[in-house]
XYZ file of C-alpha atoms in Angstrom:
62
model
C 11.611 -18.917 -4.903
C 9.298 -17.394 -2.144
C 5.784 -15.605 -2.772
C 6.287 -12.419 -1.491
C 4.216 -10.731 1.925
C 1.369 -9.696 0.698
C -0.300 -6.827 3.498
C -4.304 -6.813 4.562
C -5.096 -3.003 3.892
C -5.470 -2.119 7.712
C -1.522 -3.201 7.637
C -0.626 -1.475 4.898
C -3.345 2.405 6.236
C -2.286 1.226 9.822
C 2.536 1.480 9.036
C 1.361 4.301 6.491
C -0.141 6.261 8.878
C -3.478 6.732 6.276
C -6.934 6.923 6.486
C -9.310 4.641 3.637
C -10.878 7.658 2.847
C -7.504 9.687 2.014
C -5.548 6.572 0.449
C -8.710 6.059 -1.770
C -8.301 9.885 -2.674
C -4.247 8.491 -3.240
C -5.114 5.962 -4.875
C -7.319 8.222 -7.298
C -4.596 9.989 -8.171
C -2.578 7.405 -9.708
C -0.054 7.362 -5.996
C -1.004 4.820 -4.099
C 1.305 1.750 -3.292
C -0.093 -0.777 -6.132
C -3.828 -2.506 -4.431
C -4.412 -6.174 -4.701
C -7.714 -7.066 -4.697
C -8.302 -11.134 -3.786
C -11.120 -12.955 -5.537
C -12.738 -13.001 -2.340
C -13.112 -8.957 -2.789
C -10.680 -8.134 -0.033
C -7.674 -5.975 -1.007
C -3.626 -7.260 -0.468
C -0.588 -3.996 -0.839
C 2.931 -6.629 -1.387
C 5.551 -5.783 1.177
C 7.543 -5.387 -2.462
C 4.733 -2.095 -3.913
C 4.413 -0.713 -0.266
C 8.812 -0.459 0.299
C 8.670 0.617 -3.275
C 6.221 3.270 -2.942
C 8.171 5.009 0.665
C 11.393 5.696 -0.925
C 9.100 7.633 -4.063
C 7.776 9.590 -1.176
C 11.363 9.931 0.395
C 12.625 14.261 -1.298
C 16.688 14.152 -1.420
C 18.476 16.147 1.093
C 15.809 15.953 3.080
């Protein structure tokens, strides 16, 4: 089984067209994709979590 693709935080932010500060506010409200903190302190977002987040943002009839 292949490992899921992990995006660096700047890559995920670029795809979401969002600033790091806006992402932090959304995380504080529990509205952002799940993050994975690596032992070296770097942050990653899995492609699956980001895709699921996008789907949750869709509004019916839009």
